[in-house]
Amino acid sequence: MVQKPIAIIGGGIIGLFSAYYLLESGEKVVVIDKSSGNEGCSFGNAGMVVPSHFIPLASPGMIEKGLKWMLDSESPFYVKPRISLELLKWGLQFYKNSNQKHVDSSVPLLRDLGLISKLLYHDLAHKLKYSYEEKGLIMYCKKQNTLDEEAHVAELANKIGIVAKVLDKKSIHKLEPEIRPEVAGAVYFPGDAHLNPTELIESLKKYLVDKGVVIKHNSELINIQTVGDEITTLEILNDEQKEMLEVGNVVLAAGSWSGILGKMLRLNLPMQAGKGYSVSKSQVPNKEIFIPNILVEARVAITPMSGRFVRFGGTMEIGGLDSTINMNRVRGVIKSVPEFFPDYALDVPKKEEVWYGFRPCSPDGLPYIGHSGAYKNLFINTGHAMMGISLAPASGKLIAQQILGKKTEMDLNGFSAQRFGN
Ligand SMILES: Cc1cc2nc3c(=O)[nH]c(=O)nc-3n(C[C@H](O)[C@H](O)[C@H](O)COP(=O)(O)OP(=O)(O)OC[C@H]3O[C@@H](n4cnc5c(N)ncnc54)[C@H](O)[C@@H]3O)c2cc1C
């Protein structure tokens, strides 16, 4: 009998790492993706691999900060007011989860997922041939009260085994001798890392295809056939041709589209797309940025990549899957840079130079990783929001372990795909 493939819906970083670990266990895998191959959130992001980000987005104070930011058209956060039951339900869940109890239970989960991933990135860099650097991450704070807040996070980090150092200006200048930031201070996480996401995806895809994984681009899942509690066939639209793909197990890893696709099977996976932008520019000669960093008040991520350019990324617009580029927000990102690094007065880019991606955001800031509950051969791996690159290898490994009935490297209960009910 011909073995039916494990089908992965979504060829972003989460789908590809799910494919990788299934392949490594000898499974037959097919990845389907509706895009032409270089779209989706996994390409133009900031490429940070950050176990230091162990606090979920849904946390005390976020709602107040968000409301304040919404009044400023160049601010880093925006919820587009619209009549949507989905948005309302998501907002209520976000509100319910923005408390200390939720943070306390999420911190060890995000820490462990982040640390496992980082180790995997370290070990795979040679095999998959992507440039990967472990230079850490600096959180720059313009104001003393922000530095105090970040110092509090640093204290917590050290308590849970993530090394963090509070830096004064002198120590910052030792780490970054050329850019001389105008800040009150910073927190340095020496254990963080970074990579070039486009390079990572290209090399991962090449490895998968060379080893026999079928990756189908321009292939949109349009319907799912089931018999009882089992998915039997995926209906795919491939360049206007309909294809019926008979499947064994299925992994839903369709990023911001996962909530909509889940509805085909009456799954409740609350999800909002958090649009963000990035712009890549040359390094300023003799003022090179060496260490990836975040301008904390501006919520801008800055990553030197592949020794060639610097990527500036930011903003979080909860506004549906709307691909319009809001140049006010892009301007907000660009204008904030010289406030921290006076030598980086950058030109506002043309619209064509701006990349955007939809971060798949669950309302409690935790990904969905695990069995769907509803169909015996359906598994979920999505909702990684601002940390999909960071958390992808561990998430892929864990979902593969679960599908294959192995003991998972960490407990998956906290990431249950059924936690908002079905
Ligand atoms: C500005 C910015 C900076 C960021 N920086 C970082 C960072 O430094 N570190 C970090 O860890 N994360 C970062 N992120 C977040 C990270 O990019 C995302 O979490 C991650 O890319 C999500 O990956 P994914 O595979 O879940 O989704 P995607 O990459 O969006 O992939 C989902 C795929 O599903 C496909 N799909 C959808 N519907 C269908 C369908 N019906 N049929 C077939 N295919 C379908 C889509 O075409 C898409 O390719 C950043 C994001 C942004 C926007």
PDB file of N, CA, C and O in Angstrom, residues 141-184:
ATOM      1  N   CYS A 141      17.464  51.848  26.402  1.00  0.00           N
ATOM      2  CA  CYS A 141      16.399  52.633  27.049  1.00  0.00           C
ATOM      3  C   CYS A 141      16.785  54.103  27.070  1.00  0.00           C
ATOM      4  O   CYS A 141      17.830  54.472  27.603  1.00  0.00           O
ATOM      5  N   LYS A 142      15.927  54.914  26.489  1.00  0.00           N
ATOM      6  CA  LYS A 142      16.181  56.356  26.425  1.00  0.00           C
ATOM      7  C   LYS A 142      15.945  56.987  27.813  1.00  0.00           C
ATOM      8  O   LYS A 142      16.665  57.875  28.223  1.00  0.00           O
ATOM      9  N   LYS A 143      14.902  56.522  28.477  1.00  0.00           N
ATOM     10  CA  LYS A 143      14.519  57.166  29.741  1.00  0.00           C
ATOM     11  C   LYS A 143      14.865  56.284  30.931  1.00  0.00           C
ATOM     12  O   LYS A 143      14.802  55.048  30.827  1.00  0.00           O
ATOM     13  N   GLN A 144      15.137  56.939  32.060  1.00  0.00           N
ATOM     14  CA  GLN A 144      15.518  56.198  33.265  1.00  0.00           C
ATOM     15  C   GLN A 144      14.384  55.263  33.730  1.00  0.00           C
ATOM     16  O   GLN A 144      14.637  54.124  34.127  1.00  0.00           O
ATOM     17  N   ASN A 145      13.115  55.742  33.638  1.00  0.00           N
ATOM     18  CA  ASN A 145      12.044  54.849  34.137  1.00  0.00           C
ATOM     19  C   ASN A 145      11.892  53.601  33.268  1.00  0.00           C
ATOM     20  O   ASN A 145      11.564  52.528  33.765  1.00  0.00           O
ATOM     21  N   THR A 146      12.185  53.720  31.968  1.00  0.00           N
ATOM     22  CA  THR A 146      12.149  52.521  31.115  1.00  0.00           C
ATOM     23  C   THR A 146      13.286  51.586  31.507  1.00  0.00           C
ATOM     24  O   THR A 146      13.105  50.366  31.581  1.00  0.00           O
ATOM     25  N   LEU A 147      14.455  52.180  31.771  1.00  0.00           N
ATOM     26  CA  LEU A 147      15.600  51.359  32.182  1.00  0.00           C
ATOM     27  C   LEU A 147      15.286  50.630  33.492  1.00  0.00           C
ATOM     28  O   LEU A 147      15.625  49.448  33.637  1.00  0.00           O
ATOM     29  N   ASP A 148      14.599  51.317  34.386  1.00  0.00           N
ATOM     30  CA  ASP A 148      14.233  50.662  35.651  1.00  0.00           C
ATOM     31  C   ASP A 148      13.330  49.452  35.394  1.00  0.00           C
ATOM     32  O   ASP A 148      13.500  48.393  35.985  1.00  0.00           O
ATOM     33  N   GLU A 149      12.370  49.635  34.464  1.00  0.00           N
ATOM     34  CA  GLU A 149      11.466  48.507  34.130  1.00  0.00           C
ATOM     35  C   GLU A 149      12.253  47.358  33.522  1.00  0.00           C
ATOM     36  O   GLU A 149      12.057  46.189  33.868  1.00  0.00           O
ATOM     37  N   GLU A 150      13.164  47.696  32.603  1.00  0.00           N
ATOM     38  CA  GLU A 150      13.953  46.640  31.941  1.00  0.00           C
ATOM     39  C   GLU A 150      14.902  45.967  32.933  1.00  0.00           C
ATOM     40  O   GLU A 150      15.180  44.771  32.826  1.00  0.00           O
ATOM     41  N   ALA A 151      15.403  46.746  33.896  1.00  0.00           N
ATOM     42  CA  ALA A 151      16.298  46.172  34.913  1.00  0.00           C
ATOM     43  C   ALA A 151      15.530  45.150  35.757  1.00  0.00           C
ATOM     44  O   ALA A 151      16.077  44.137  36.190  1.00  0.00           O
ATOM     45  N   HIS A 152      14.253  45.422  35.937  1.00  0.00           N
ATOM     46  CA  HIS A 152      13.399  44.489  36.680  1.00  0.00           C
ATOM     47  C   HIS A 152      13.266  43.175  35.890  1.00  0.00           C
ATOM     48  O   HIS A 152      13.345  42.076  36.453  1.00  0.00           O
ATOM     49  N   VAL A 153      13.085  43.295  34.558  1.00  0.00           N
ATOM     50  CA  VAL A 153      13.021  42.093  33.705  1.00  0.00           C
ATOM     51  C   VAL A 153      14.358  41.345  33.783  1.00  0.00           C
ATOM     52  O   VAL A 153      14.400  40.108  33.859  1.00  0.00           O
ATOM     53  N   ALA A 154      15.469  42.118  33.799  1.00  0.00           N
ATOM     54  CA  ALA A 154      16.804  41.496  33.869  1.00  0.00           C
ATOM     55  C   ALA A 154      16.957  40.686  35.158  1.00  0.00           C
ATOM     56  O   ALA A 154      17.512  39.584  35.152  1.00  0.00           O
ATOM     57  N   GLU A 155      16.427  41.240  36.234  1.00  0.00           N
ATOM     58  CA  GLU A 155      16.512  40.547  37.527  1.00  0.00           C
ATOM     59  C   GLU A 155      15.750  39.205  37.457  1.00  0.00           C
ATOM     60  O   GLU A 155      16.264  38.163  37.855  1.00  0.00           O
ATOM     61  N   LEU A 156      14.550  39.283  36.881  1.00  0.00           N
ATOM     62  CA  LEU A 156      13.747  38.062  36.717  1.00  0.00           C
ATOM     63  C   LEU A 156      14.476  37.072  35.811  1.00  0.00           C
ATOM     64  O   LEU A 156      14.529  35.866  36.082  1.00  0.00           O
ATOM     65  N   ALA A 157      15.065  37.603  34.715  1.00  0.00           N
ATOM     66  CA  ALA A 157      15.785  36.737  33.764  1.00  0.00           C
ATOM     67  C   ALA A 157      16.879  35.963  34.489  1.00  0.00           C
ATOM     68  O   ALA A 157      16.969  34.736  34.357  1.00  0.00           O
ATOM     69  N   ASN A 158      17.683  36.664  35.274  1.00  0.00           N
ATOM     70  CA  ASN A 158      18.780  35.995  35.978  1.00  0.00           C
ATOM     71  C   ASN A 158      18.247  34.924  36.937  1.00  0.00           C
ATOM     72  O   ASN A 158      18.857  33.876  37.085  1.00  0.00           O
ATOM     73  N   LYS A 159      17.094  35.210  37.536  1.00  0.00           N
ATOM     74  CA  LYS A 159      16.507  34.230  38.459  1.00  0.00           C
ATOM     75  C   LYS A 159      16.099  32.947  37.740  1.00  0.00           C
ATOM     76  O   LYS A 159      16.145  31.867  38.311  1.00  0.00           O
ATOM     77  N   ILE A 160      15.670  33.072  36.473  1.00  0.00           N
ATOM     78  CA  ILE A 160      15.189  31.862  35.768  1.00  0.00           C
ATOM     79  C   ILE A 160      16.260  31.289  34.829  1.00  0.00           C
ATOM     80  O   ILE A 160      15.973  30.464  33.959  1.00  0.00           O
ATOM     81  N   GLY A 161      17.488  31.765  34.990  1.00  0.00           N
ATOM     82  CA  GLY A 161      18.588  31.132  34.250  1.00  0.00           C
ATOM     83  C   GLY A 161      18.931  31.760  32.913  1.00  0.00           C
ATOM     84  O   GLY A 161      19.661  31.182  32.117  1.00  0.00           O
ATOM     85  N   ILE A 162      18.385  32.964  32.635  1.00  0.00           N
ATOM     86  CA  ILE A 162      18.746  33.674  31.400  1.00  0.00           C
ATOM     87  C   ILE A 162      19.668  34.815  31.833  1.00  0.00           C
ATOM     88  O   ILE A 162      19.227  35.715  32.568  1.00  0.00           O
ATOM     89  N   VAL A 163      20.893  34.814  31.371  1.00  0.00           N
ATOM     90  CA  VAL A 163      21.845  35.837  31.828  1.00  0.00           C
ATOM     91  C   VAL A 163      21.474  37.211  31.260  1.00  0.00           C
ATOM     92  O   VAL A 163      21.206  37.354  30.062  1.00  0.00           O
ATOM     93  N   ALA A 164      21.432  38.215  32.152  1.00  0.00           N
ATOM     94  CA  ALA A 164      21.122  39.590  31.735  1.00  0.00           C
ATOM     95  C   ALA A 164      21.996  40.555  32.527  1.00  0.00           C
ATOM     96  O   ALA A 164      22.216  40.344  33.729  1.00  0.00           O
ATOM     97  N   LYS A 165      22.505  41.604  31.844  1.00  0.00           N
ATOM     98  CA  LYS A 165      23.360  42.569  32.532  1.00  0.00           C
ATOM     99  C   LYS A 165      22.838  43.977  32.285  1.00  0.00           C
ATOM    100  O   LYS A 165      22.546  44.333  31.130  1.00  0.00           O
ATOM    101  N   VAL A 166      22.731  44.752  33.359  1.00  0.00           N
ATOM    102  CA  VAL A 166      22.323  46.152  33.193  1.00  0.00           C
ATOM    103  C   VAL A 166      23.591  46.951  32.866  1.00  0.00           C
ATOM    104  O   VAL A 166      24.605  46.808  33.550  1.00  0.00           O
ATOM    105  N   LEU A 167      23.524  47.752  31.808  1.00  0.00           N
ATOM    106  CA  LEU A 167      24.721  48.473  31.347  1.00  0.00           C
ATOM    107  C   LEU A 167      24.569  49.978  31.502  1.00  0.00           C
ATOM    108  O   LEU A 167      23.509  50.534  31.185  1.00  0.00           O
ATOM    109  N   ASP A 168      25.665  50.644  31.942  1.00  0.00           N
ATOM    110  CA  ASP A 168      25.665  52.110  31.891  1.00  0.00           C
ATOM    111  C   ASP A 168      26.302  52.518  30.552  1.00  0.00           C
ATOM    112  O   ASP A 168      26.750  51.665  29.769  1.00  0.00           O
ATOM    113  N   LYS A 169      26.379  53.836  30.319  1.00  0.00           N
ATOM    114  CA  LYS A 169      26.849  54.312  29.013  1.00  0.00           C
ATOM    115  C   LYS A 169      28.251  53.811  28.681  1.00  0.00           C
ATOM    116  O   LYS A 169      28.546  53.426  27.549  1.00  0.00           O
ATOM    117  N   LYS A 170      29.114  53.805  29.728  1.00  0.00           N
ATOM    118  CA  LYS A 170      30.510  53.402  29.496  1.00  0.00           C
ATOM    119  C   LYS A 170      30.588  51.943  29.013  1.00  0.00           C
ATOM    120  O   LYS A 170      31.293  51.626  28.045  1.00  0.00           O
ATOM    121  N   SER A 171      29.833  51.103  29.679  1.00  0.00           N
ATOM    122  CA  SER A 171      29.877  49.682  29.267  1.00  0.00           C
ATOM    123  C   SER A 171      29.234  49.491  27.892  1.00  0.00           C
ATOM    124  O   SER A 171      29.640  48.612  27.139  1.00  0.00           O
ATOM    125  N   ILE A 172      28.226  50.311  27.577  1.00  0.00           N
ATOM    126  CA  ILE A 172      27.614  50.206  26.239  1.00  0.00           C
ATOM    127  C   ILE A 172      28.663  50.554  25.184  1.00  0.00           C
ATOM    128  O   ILE A 172      28.820  49.872  24.177  1.00  0.00           O
ATOM    129  N   HIS A 173      29.421  51.630  25.446  1.00  0.00           N
ATOM    130  CA  HIS A 173      30.404  52.060  24.453  1.00  0.00           C
ATOM    131  C   HIS A 173      31.498  51.022  24.248  1.00  0.00           C
ATOM    132  O   HIS A 173      32.071  50.922  23.175  1.00  0.00           O
ATOM    133  N   LYS A 174      31.759  50.231  25.286  1.00  0.00           N
ATOM    134  CA  LYS A 174      32.745  49.145  25.122  1.00  0.00           C
ATOM    135  C   LYS A 174      32.212  48.080  24.169  1.00  0.00           C
ATOM    136  O   LYS A 174      32.939  47.542  23.355  1.00  0.00           O
ATOM    137  N   LEU A 175      30.900  47.797  24.285  1.00  0.00           N
ATOM    138  CA  LEU A 175      30.312  46.764  23.421  1.00  0.00           C
ATOM    139  C   LEU A 175      30.088  47.282  22.004  1.00  0.00           C
ATOM    140  O   LEU A 175      30.214  46.556  21.030  1.00  0.00           O
ATOM    141  N   GLU A 176      29.701  48.547  21.916  1.00  0.00           N
ATOM    142  CA  GLU A 176      29.394  49.153  20.619  1.00  0.00           C
ATOM    143  C   GLU A 176      30.230  50.411  20.471  1.00  0.00           C
ATOM    144  O   GLU A 176      29.742  51.526  20.693  1.00  0.00           O
ATOM    145  N   PRO A 177      31.502  50.285  20.103  1.00  0.00           N
ATOM    146  CA  PRO A 177      32.384  51.448  20.146  1.00  0.00           C
ATOM    147  C   PRO A 177      32.066  52.528  19.111  1.00  0.00           C
ATOM    148  O   PRO A 177      32.446  53.675  19.277  1.00  0.00           O
ATOM    149  N   GLU A 178      31.344  52.182  18.052  1.00  0.00           N
ATOM    150  CA  GLU A 178      31.176  53.164  16.966  1.00  0.00           C
ATOM    151  C   GLU A 178      29.890  53.975  17.030  1.00  0.00           C
ATOM    152  O   GLU A 178      29.861  55.102  16.564  1.00  0.00           O
ATOM    153  N   ILE A 179      28.815  53.412  17.595  1.00  0.00           N
ATOM    154  CA  ILE A 179      27.546  54.152  17.413  1.00  0.00           C
ATOM    155  C   ILE A 179      27.202  55.135  18.537  1.00  0.00           C
ATOM    156  O   ILE A 179      26.370  55.993  18.355  1.00  0.00           O
ATOM    157  N   ARG A 180      27.851  55.039  19.662  1.00  0.00           N
ATOM    158  CA  ARG A 180      27.660  55.968  20.779  1.00  0.00           C
ATOM    159  C   ARG A 180      26.188  56.374  21.000  1.00  0.00           C
ATOM    160  O   ARG A 180      25.792  57.521  20.783  1.00  0.00           O
ATOM    161  N   PRO A 181      25.379  55.424  21.453  1.00  0.00           N
ATOM    162  CA  PRO A 181      23.949  55.718  21.621  1.00  0.00           C
ATOM    163  C   PRO A 181      23.662  56.779  22.687  1.00  0.00           C
ATOM    164  O   PRO A 181      24.381  56.864  23.680  1.00  0.00           O
ATOM    165  N   GLU A 182      22.625  57.559  22.438  1.00  0.00           N
ATOM    166  CA  GLU A 182      22.165  58.575  23.404  1.00  0.00           C
ATOM    167  C   GLU A 182      21.072  57.945  24.247  1.00  0.00           C
ATOM    168  O   GLU A 182      19.885  58.034  23.911  1.00  0.00           O
ATOM    169  N   VAL A 183      21.444  57.250  25.301  1.00  0.00           N
ATOM    170  CA  VAL A 183      20.448  56.541  26.112  1.00  0.00           C
ATOM    171  C   VAL A 183      20.764  56.661  27.594  1.00  0.00           C
ATOM    172  O   VAL A 183      21.882  57.008  27.974  1.00  0.00           O
ATOM    173  N   ALA A 184      19.769  56.330  28.416  1.00  0.00           N
ATOM    174  CA  ALA A 184      20.014  56.336  29.865  1.00  0.00           C
ATOM    175  C   ALA A 184      20.813  55.099  30.268  1.00  0.00           C
ATOM    176  O   ALA A 184      21.540  55.101  31.247  1.00  0.00           O
TER     177      ALA A 184
END
